[in-house]
Short mmCIF file of C-alpha atoms in Angstrom, two decimals:
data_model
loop_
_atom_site.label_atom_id
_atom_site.label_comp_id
_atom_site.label_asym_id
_atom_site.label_seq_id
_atom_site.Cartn_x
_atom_site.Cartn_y
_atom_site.Cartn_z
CA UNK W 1 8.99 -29.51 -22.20
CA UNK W 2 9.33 -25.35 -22.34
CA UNK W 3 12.66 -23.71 -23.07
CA UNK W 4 13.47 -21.72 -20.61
CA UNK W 5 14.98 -19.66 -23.03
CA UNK W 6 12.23 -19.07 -25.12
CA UNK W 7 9.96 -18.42 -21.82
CA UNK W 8 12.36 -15.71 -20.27
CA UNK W 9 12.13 -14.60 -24.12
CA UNK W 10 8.64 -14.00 -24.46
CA UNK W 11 8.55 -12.75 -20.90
CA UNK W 12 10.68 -9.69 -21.74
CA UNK W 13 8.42 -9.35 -24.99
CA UNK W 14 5.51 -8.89 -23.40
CA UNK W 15 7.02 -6.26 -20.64
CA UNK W 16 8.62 -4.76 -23.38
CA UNK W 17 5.18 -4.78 -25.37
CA UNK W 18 3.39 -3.35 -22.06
CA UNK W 19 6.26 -0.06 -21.78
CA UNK W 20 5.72 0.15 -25.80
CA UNK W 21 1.88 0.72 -25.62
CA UNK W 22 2.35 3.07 -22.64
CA UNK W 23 4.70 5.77 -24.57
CA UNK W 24 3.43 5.15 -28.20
CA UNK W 25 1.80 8.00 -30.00
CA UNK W 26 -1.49 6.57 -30.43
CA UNK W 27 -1.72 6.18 -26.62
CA UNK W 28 -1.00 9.49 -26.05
CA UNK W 29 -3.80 10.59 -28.62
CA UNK W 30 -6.21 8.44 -26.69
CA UNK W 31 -5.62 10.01 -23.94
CA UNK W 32 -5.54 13.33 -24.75
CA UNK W 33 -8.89 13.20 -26.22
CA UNK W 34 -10.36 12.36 -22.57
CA UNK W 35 -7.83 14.47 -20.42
CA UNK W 36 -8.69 17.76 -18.63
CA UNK W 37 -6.73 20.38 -19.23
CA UNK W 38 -4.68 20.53 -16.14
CA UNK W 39 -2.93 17.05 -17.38
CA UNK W 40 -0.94 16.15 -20.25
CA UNK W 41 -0.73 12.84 -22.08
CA UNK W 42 3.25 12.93 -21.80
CA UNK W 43 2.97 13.26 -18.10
CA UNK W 44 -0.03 10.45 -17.49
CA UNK W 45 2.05 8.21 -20.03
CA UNK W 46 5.35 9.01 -17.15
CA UNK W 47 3.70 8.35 -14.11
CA UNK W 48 2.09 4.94 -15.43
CA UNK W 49 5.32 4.10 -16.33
CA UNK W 50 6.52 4.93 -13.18
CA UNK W 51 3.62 2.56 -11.40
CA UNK W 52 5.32 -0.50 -13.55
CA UNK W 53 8.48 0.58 -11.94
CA UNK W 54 7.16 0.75 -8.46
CA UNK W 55 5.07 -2.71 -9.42
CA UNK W 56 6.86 -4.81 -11.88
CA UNK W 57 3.57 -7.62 -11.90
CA UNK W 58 1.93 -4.43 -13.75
CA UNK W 59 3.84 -5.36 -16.49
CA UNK W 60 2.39 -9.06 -16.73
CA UNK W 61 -1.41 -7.78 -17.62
CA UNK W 62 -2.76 -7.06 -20.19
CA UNK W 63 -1.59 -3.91 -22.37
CA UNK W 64 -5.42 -3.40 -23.19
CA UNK W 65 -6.50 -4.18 -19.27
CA UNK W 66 -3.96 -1.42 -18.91
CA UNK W 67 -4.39 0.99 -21.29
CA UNK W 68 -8.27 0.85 -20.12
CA UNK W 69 -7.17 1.54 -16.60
CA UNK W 70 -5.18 4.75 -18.00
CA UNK W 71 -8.18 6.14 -19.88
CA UNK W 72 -10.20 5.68 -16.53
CA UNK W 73 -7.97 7.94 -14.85
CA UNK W 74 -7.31 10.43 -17.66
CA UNK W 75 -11.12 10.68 -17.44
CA UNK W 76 -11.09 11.07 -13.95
CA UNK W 77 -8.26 13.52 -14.27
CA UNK W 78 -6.47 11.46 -11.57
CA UNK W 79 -2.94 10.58 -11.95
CA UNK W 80 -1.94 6.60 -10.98
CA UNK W 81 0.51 7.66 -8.86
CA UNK W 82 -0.53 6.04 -5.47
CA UNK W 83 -1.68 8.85 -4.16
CA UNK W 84 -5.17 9.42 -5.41
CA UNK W 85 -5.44 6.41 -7.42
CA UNK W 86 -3.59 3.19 -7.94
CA UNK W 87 -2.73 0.70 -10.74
CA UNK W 88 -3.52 -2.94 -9.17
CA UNK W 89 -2.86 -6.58 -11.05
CA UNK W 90 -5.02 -9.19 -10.70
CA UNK W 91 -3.37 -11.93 -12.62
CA UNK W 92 -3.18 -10.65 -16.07
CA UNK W 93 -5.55 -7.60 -16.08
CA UNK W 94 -4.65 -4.42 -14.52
CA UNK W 95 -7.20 -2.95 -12.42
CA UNK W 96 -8.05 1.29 -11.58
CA UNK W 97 -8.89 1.73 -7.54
CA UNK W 98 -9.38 5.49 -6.48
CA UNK W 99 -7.96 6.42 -3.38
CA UNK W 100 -10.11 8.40 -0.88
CA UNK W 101 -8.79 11.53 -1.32
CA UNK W 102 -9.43 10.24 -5.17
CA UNK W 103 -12.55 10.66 -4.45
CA UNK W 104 -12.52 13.93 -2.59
CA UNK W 105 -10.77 15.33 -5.39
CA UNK W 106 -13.32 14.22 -8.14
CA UNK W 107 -15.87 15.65 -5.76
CA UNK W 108 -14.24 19.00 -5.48
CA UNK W 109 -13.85 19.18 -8.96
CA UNK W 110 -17.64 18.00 -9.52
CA UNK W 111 -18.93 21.38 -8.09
CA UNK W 112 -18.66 20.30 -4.63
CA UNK W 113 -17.72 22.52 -2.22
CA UNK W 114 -16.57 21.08 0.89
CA UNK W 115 -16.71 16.94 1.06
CA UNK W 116 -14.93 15.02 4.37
CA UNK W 117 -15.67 12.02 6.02
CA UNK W 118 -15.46 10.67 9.60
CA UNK W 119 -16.02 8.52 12.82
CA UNK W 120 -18.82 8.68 15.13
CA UNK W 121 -17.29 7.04 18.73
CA UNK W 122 -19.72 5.93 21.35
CA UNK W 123 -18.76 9.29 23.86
CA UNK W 124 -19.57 11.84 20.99
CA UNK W 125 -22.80 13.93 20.96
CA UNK W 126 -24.05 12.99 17.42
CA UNK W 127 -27.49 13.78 15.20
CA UNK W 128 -28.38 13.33 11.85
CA UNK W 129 -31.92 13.60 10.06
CA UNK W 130 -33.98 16.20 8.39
CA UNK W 131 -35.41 19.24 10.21
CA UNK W 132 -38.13 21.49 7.86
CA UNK W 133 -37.01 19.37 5.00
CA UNK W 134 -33.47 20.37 4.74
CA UNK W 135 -30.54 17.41 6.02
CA UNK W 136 -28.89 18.53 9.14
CA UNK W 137 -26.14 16.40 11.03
CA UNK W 138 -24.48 17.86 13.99
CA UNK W 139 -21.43 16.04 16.00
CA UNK W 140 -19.27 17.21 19.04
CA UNK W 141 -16.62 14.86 20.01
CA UNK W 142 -16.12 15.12 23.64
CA UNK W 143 -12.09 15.45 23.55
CA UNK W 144 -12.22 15.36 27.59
CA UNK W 145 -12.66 12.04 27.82
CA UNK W 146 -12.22 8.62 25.72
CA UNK W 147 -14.33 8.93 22.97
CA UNK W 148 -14.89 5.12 23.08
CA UNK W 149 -15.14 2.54 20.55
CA UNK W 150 -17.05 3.69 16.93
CA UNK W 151 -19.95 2.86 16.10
CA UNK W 152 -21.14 4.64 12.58
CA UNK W 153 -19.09 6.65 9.94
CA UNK W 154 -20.42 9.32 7.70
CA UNK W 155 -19.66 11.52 4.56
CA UNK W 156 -20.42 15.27 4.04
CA UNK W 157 -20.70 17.06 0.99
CA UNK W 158 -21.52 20.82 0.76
CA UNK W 159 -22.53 21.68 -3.09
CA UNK W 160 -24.54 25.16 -3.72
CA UNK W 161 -25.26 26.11 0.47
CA UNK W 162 -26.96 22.43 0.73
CA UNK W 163 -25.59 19.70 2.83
CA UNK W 164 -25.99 16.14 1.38
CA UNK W 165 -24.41 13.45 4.01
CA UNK W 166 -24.42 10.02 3.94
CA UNK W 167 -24.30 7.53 7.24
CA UNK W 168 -23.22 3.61 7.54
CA UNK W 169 -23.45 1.65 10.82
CA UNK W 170 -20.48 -0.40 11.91
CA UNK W 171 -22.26 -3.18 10.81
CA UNK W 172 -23.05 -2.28 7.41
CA UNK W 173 -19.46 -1.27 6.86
CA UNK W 174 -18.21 -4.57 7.86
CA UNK W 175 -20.59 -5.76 5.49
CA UNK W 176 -18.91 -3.98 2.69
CA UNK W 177 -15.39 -5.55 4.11
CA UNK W 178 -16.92 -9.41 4.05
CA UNK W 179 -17.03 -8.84 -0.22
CA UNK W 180 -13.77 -7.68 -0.49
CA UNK W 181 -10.77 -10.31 -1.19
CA UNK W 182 -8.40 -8.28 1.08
CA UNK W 183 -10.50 -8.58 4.37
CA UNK W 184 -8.25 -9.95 6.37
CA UNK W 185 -5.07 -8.23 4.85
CA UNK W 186 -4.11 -4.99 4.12
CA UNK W 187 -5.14 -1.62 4.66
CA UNK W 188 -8.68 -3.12 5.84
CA UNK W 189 -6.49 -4.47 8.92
CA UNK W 190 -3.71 -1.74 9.02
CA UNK W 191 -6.22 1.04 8.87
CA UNK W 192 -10.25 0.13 9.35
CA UNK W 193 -10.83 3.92 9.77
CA UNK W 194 -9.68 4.95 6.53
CA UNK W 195 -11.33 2.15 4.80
CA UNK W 196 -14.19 2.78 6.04
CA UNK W 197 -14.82 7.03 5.45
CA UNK W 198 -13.72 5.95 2.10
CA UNK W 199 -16.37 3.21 2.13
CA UNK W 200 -19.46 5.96 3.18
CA UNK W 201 -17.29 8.39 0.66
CA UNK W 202 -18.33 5.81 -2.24
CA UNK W 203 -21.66 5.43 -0.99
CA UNK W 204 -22.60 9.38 -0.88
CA UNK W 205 -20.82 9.40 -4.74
CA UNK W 206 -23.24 7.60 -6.24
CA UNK W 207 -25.22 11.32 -6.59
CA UNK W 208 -22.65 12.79 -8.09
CA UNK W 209 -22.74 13.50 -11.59
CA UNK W 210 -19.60 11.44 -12.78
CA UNK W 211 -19.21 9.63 -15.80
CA UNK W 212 -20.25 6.01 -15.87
CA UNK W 213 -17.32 4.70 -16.18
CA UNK W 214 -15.96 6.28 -13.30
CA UNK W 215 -18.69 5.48 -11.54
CA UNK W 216 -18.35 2.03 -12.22
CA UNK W 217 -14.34 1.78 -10.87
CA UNK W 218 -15.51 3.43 -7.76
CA UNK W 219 -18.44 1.53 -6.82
CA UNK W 220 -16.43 -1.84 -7.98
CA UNK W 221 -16.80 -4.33 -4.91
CA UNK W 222 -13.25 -4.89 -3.98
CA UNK W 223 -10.62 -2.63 -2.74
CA UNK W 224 -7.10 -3.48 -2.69
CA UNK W 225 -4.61 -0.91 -2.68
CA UNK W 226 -1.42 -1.42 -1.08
CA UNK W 227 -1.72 0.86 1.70
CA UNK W 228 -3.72 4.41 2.57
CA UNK W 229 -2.36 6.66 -0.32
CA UNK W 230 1.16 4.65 0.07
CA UNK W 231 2.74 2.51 -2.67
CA UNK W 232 6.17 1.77 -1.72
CA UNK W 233 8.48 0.53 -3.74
CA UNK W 234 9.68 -3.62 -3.43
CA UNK W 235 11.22 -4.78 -6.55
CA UNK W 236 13.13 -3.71 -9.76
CA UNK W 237 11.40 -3.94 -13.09
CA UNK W 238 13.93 -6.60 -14.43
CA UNK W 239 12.72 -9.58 -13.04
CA UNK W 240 10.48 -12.46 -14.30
CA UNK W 241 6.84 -12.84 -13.25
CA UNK W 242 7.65 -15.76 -10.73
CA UNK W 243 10.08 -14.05 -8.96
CA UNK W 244 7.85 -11.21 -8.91
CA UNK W 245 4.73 -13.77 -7.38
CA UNK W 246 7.23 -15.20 -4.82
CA UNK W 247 8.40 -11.99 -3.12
CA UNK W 248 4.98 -10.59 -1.75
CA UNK W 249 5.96 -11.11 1.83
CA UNK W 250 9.52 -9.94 1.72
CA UNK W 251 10.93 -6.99 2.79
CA UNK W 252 11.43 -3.79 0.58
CA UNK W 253 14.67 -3.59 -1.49
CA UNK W 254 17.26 -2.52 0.57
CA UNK W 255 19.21 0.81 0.64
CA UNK W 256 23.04 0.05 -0.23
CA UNK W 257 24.88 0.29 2.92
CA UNK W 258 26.84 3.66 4.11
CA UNK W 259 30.45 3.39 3.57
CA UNK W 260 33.05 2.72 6.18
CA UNK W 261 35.21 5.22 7.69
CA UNK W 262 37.67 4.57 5.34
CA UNK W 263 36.09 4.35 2.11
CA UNK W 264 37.15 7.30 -0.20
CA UNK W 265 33.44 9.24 0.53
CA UNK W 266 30.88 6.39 -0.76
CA UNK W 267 30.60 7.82 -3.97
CA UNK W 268 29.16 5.07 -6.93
CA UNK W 269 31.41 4.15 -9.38
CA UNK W 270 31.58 4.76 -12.69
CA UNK W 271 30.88 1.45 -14.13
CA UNK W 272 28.48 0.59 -16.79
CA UNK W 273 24.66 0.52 -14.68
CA UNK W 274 21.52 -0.15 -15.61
CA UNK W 275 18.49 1.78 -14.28
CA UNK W 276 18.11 0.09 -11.21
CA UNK W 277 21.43 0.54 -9.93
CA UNK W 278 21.79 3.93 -11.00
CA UNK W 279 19.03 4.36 -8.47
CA UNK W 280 20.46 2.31 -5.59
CA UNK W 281 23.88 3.35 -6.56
CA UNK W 282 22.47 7.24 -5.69
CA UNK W 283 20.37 6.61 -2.91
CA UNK W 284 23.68 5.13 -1.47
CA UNK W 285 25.92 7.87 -2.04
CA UNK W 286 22.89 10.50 -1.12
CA UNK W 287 22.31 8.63 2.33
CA UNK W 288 26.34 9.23 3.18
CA UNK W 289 26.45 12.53 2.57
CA UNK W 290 22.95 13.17 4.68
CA UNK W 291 21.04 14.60 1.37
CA UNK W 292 17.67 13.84 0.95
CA UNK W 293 16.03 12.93 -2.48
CA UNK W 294 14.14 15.89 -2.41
CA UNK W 295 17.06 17.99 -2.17
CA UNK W 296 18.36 16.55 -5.32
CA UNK W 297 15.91 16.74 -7.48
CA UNK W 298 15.44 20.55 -6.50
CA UNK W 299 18.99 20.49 -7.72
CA UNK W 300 18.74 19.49 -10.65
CA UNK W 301 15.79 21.58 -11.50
CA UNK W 302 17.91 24.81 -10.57
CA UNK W 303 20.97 23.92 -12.42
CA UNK W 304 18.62 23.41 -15.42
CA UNK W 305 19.04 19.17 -15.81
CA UNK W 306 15.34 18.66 -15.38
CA UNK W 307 12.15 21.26 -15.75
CA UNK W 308 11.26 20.53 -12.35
CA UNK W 309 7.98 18.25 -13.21
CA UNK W 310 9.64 15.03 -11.40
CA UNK W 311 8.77 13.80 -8.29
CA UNK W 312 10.71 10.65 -8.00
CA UNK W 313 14.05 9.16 -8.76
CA UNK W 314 11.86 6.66 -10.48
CA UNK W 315 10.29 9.07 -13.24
CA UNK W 316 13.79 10.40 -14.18
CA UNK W 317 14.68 6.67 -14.57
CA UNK W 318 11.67 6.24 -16.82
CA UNK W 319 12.61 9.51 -18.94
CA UNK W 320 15.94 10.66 -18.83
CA UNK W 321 18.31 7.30 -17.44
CA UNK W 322 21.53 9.47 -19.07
CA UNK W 323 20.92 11.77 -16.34
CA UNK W 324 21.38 9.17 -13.52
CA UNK W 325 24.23 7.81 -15.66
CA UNK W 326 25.95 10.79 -15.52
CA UNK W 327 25.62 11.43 -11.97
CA UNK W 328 26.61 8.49 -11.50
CA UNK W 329 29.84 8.64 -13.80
CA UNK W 330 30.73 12.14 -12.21
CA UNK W 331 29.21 11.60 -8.37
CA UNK W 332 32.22 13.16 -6.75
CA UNK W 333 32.17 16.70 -8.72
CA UNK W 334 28.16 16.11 -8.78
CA UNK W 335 27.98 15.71 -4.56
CA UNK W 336 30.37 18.64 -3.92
CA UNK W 337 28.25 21.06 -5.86
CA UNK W 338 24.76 19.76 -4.29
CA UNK W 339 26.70 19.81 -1.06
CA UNK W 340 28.02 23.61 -1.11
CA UNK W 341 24.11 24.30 -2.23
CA UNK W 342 22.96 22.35 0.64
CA UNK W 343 25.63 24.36 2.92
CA UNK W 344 24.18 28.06 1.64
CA UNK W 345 20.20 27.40 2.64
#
């Protein structure tokens, strides 16, 4: 029989084996030899931390599934921050899945433009073919009436005055759906539309010069993302794989619960906390006093406690937790000041 000792042990190895590899100098020499020049390797390195915080089954794969993923988007030039391109597990290896406006972005960036993509509904006036050898597509939506039900999507991408555009039926969309192991969850039920610009999006890429490699990740037959450029965040990083498995259909981690009337001002006490409830500790004490997250971290850019590169409670978890300790330890002092700010805009 297993120890469950020794299990828990060598889960927390390998997590701690999977953060390692992330921040170690010979990642972040990897990854600055494939990085444009608008990124750096200490910020990639932050945000894919971050994704293991906002997905703790992340840090179950593979460290080379993983670190494979991050050189995909460092080539890309597209941060894994659920926004233009997502970190996904499948079991033990850690898959890259561009976003749509992933896409757009490596288009723009590829000499493109203009690129968009959209619906064609059975009330809109809509033509596409070639006229004296040059691709023309015309389409009025008739916004006077109910455009009806779609029936085809398309791309367009404008590179050098010449219009390149790419069409799918309904049909042949759906076909694309069938492969995928999400059809019948996800954003492929939540939001069909989306799914499918940024299916005629993949299909109008494959003439764009992009590596192969990127080309590969984009024209990879499943697409699972969590949501249309969402990735919300469900569990903290501190919990065993099985755990992790078992909590796919509950609800996200709750915000701790306002204070009552009488409570001194719902500030978090100054206990000894860990990362994750530093975080739910703040959130706490931010929702009582009606400040928003946002407002706080343009605090503590001003007063000089961060350069103003976060974007997320999580990241200053990842790279400076003493901050969120101290806030913690000194919330009342903290608040007051962030409060009188708030009180002066």
């Amino acid at each position: 029989m297993s120890n469950p000792v020794q299990n828990k042990q060598a889960v927390m190895q390998a997590k701690r084996t999977v953060q390692d590899l992330i921040t170690s100098q010979r990642a972040k020499e990897e990854i600055a030899k494939v990085l444009p020049k608008h990124l750096t390797p200490e910020r990639m390195t932050r945000v894919a931390l971050t994704a293991t915080l906002k997905n703790p089954a992340l840090l179950n794969c593979t460290p080379e599934s993983l670190m494979n993923s991050l050189l995909i988007c460092s080539q890309a030039g597209l941060e894994p921050d659920g926004r233009l391109a997502h970190l996904i597990p499948y079991g033990n290896q850690c898959q890259v899945i561009f976003d749509y406006k992933g896409l757009i972005t490596l288009a723009l960036r590829n000499g493109a433009e203009s690129v968009y993509a959209d619906k064609v509904c059975e009330n809109d006036f809509f033509e596409a073919g070639v006229v004296d050898g040059r691709k023309v597509l015309n389409h009025k939506p008739n916004w006077k009436r109910e455009r009806g039900n779609p029936y085809c999507y398309y791309a367009v991408c404008k590179r050098e005055n010449e219009v390149d555009f790419e069409v799918m039926s309904l049909e042949e969309v759906s076909d694309i759906r069938k492969r995928s192991r999400a059809k019948d969850s996800g954003p492929w039920v939540t939001d069909f539309d989306e799914m499918a610009k940024k299916t005629v999006l993949r299909r109008i890429s494959k003439r764009w010069d992009l590596l192969p490699e990127i080309r590969d990740v984009i024209n990879a037959d499943d697409d699972t993302p969590p949501g249309i450029g969402t990735l919300t965040i469900s569990r903290p990083m501190f919990e065993s794989p099985k755990q992790v498995a078992e909590t796919t259909s509950e609800a996200p981690l709750p915000e701790p619960e306002a204070p009552q009337p009488d409570a001194p001002s719902g500030e978090p006490k100054p206990d000894p906390v860990t990362k994750e409830h530093a975080l739910m500790a703040i959130r706490g004490a931010l929702k009582s006093r009606k400040v928003t997250e946002g407002q706080l971290m343009d605090f503590w850019s001003q007063t000089g406690a961060t350069d103003g590169s976060f974007s997320s409670l999580e990241e200053v978890a990842m790279s400076k937790p003493e901050l969120l300790e101290h806030t913690v330890a000194n919330w009342k002092e903290f608040a007051d000041k962030l409060q009188e700010q708030k009180g002066k805009k």
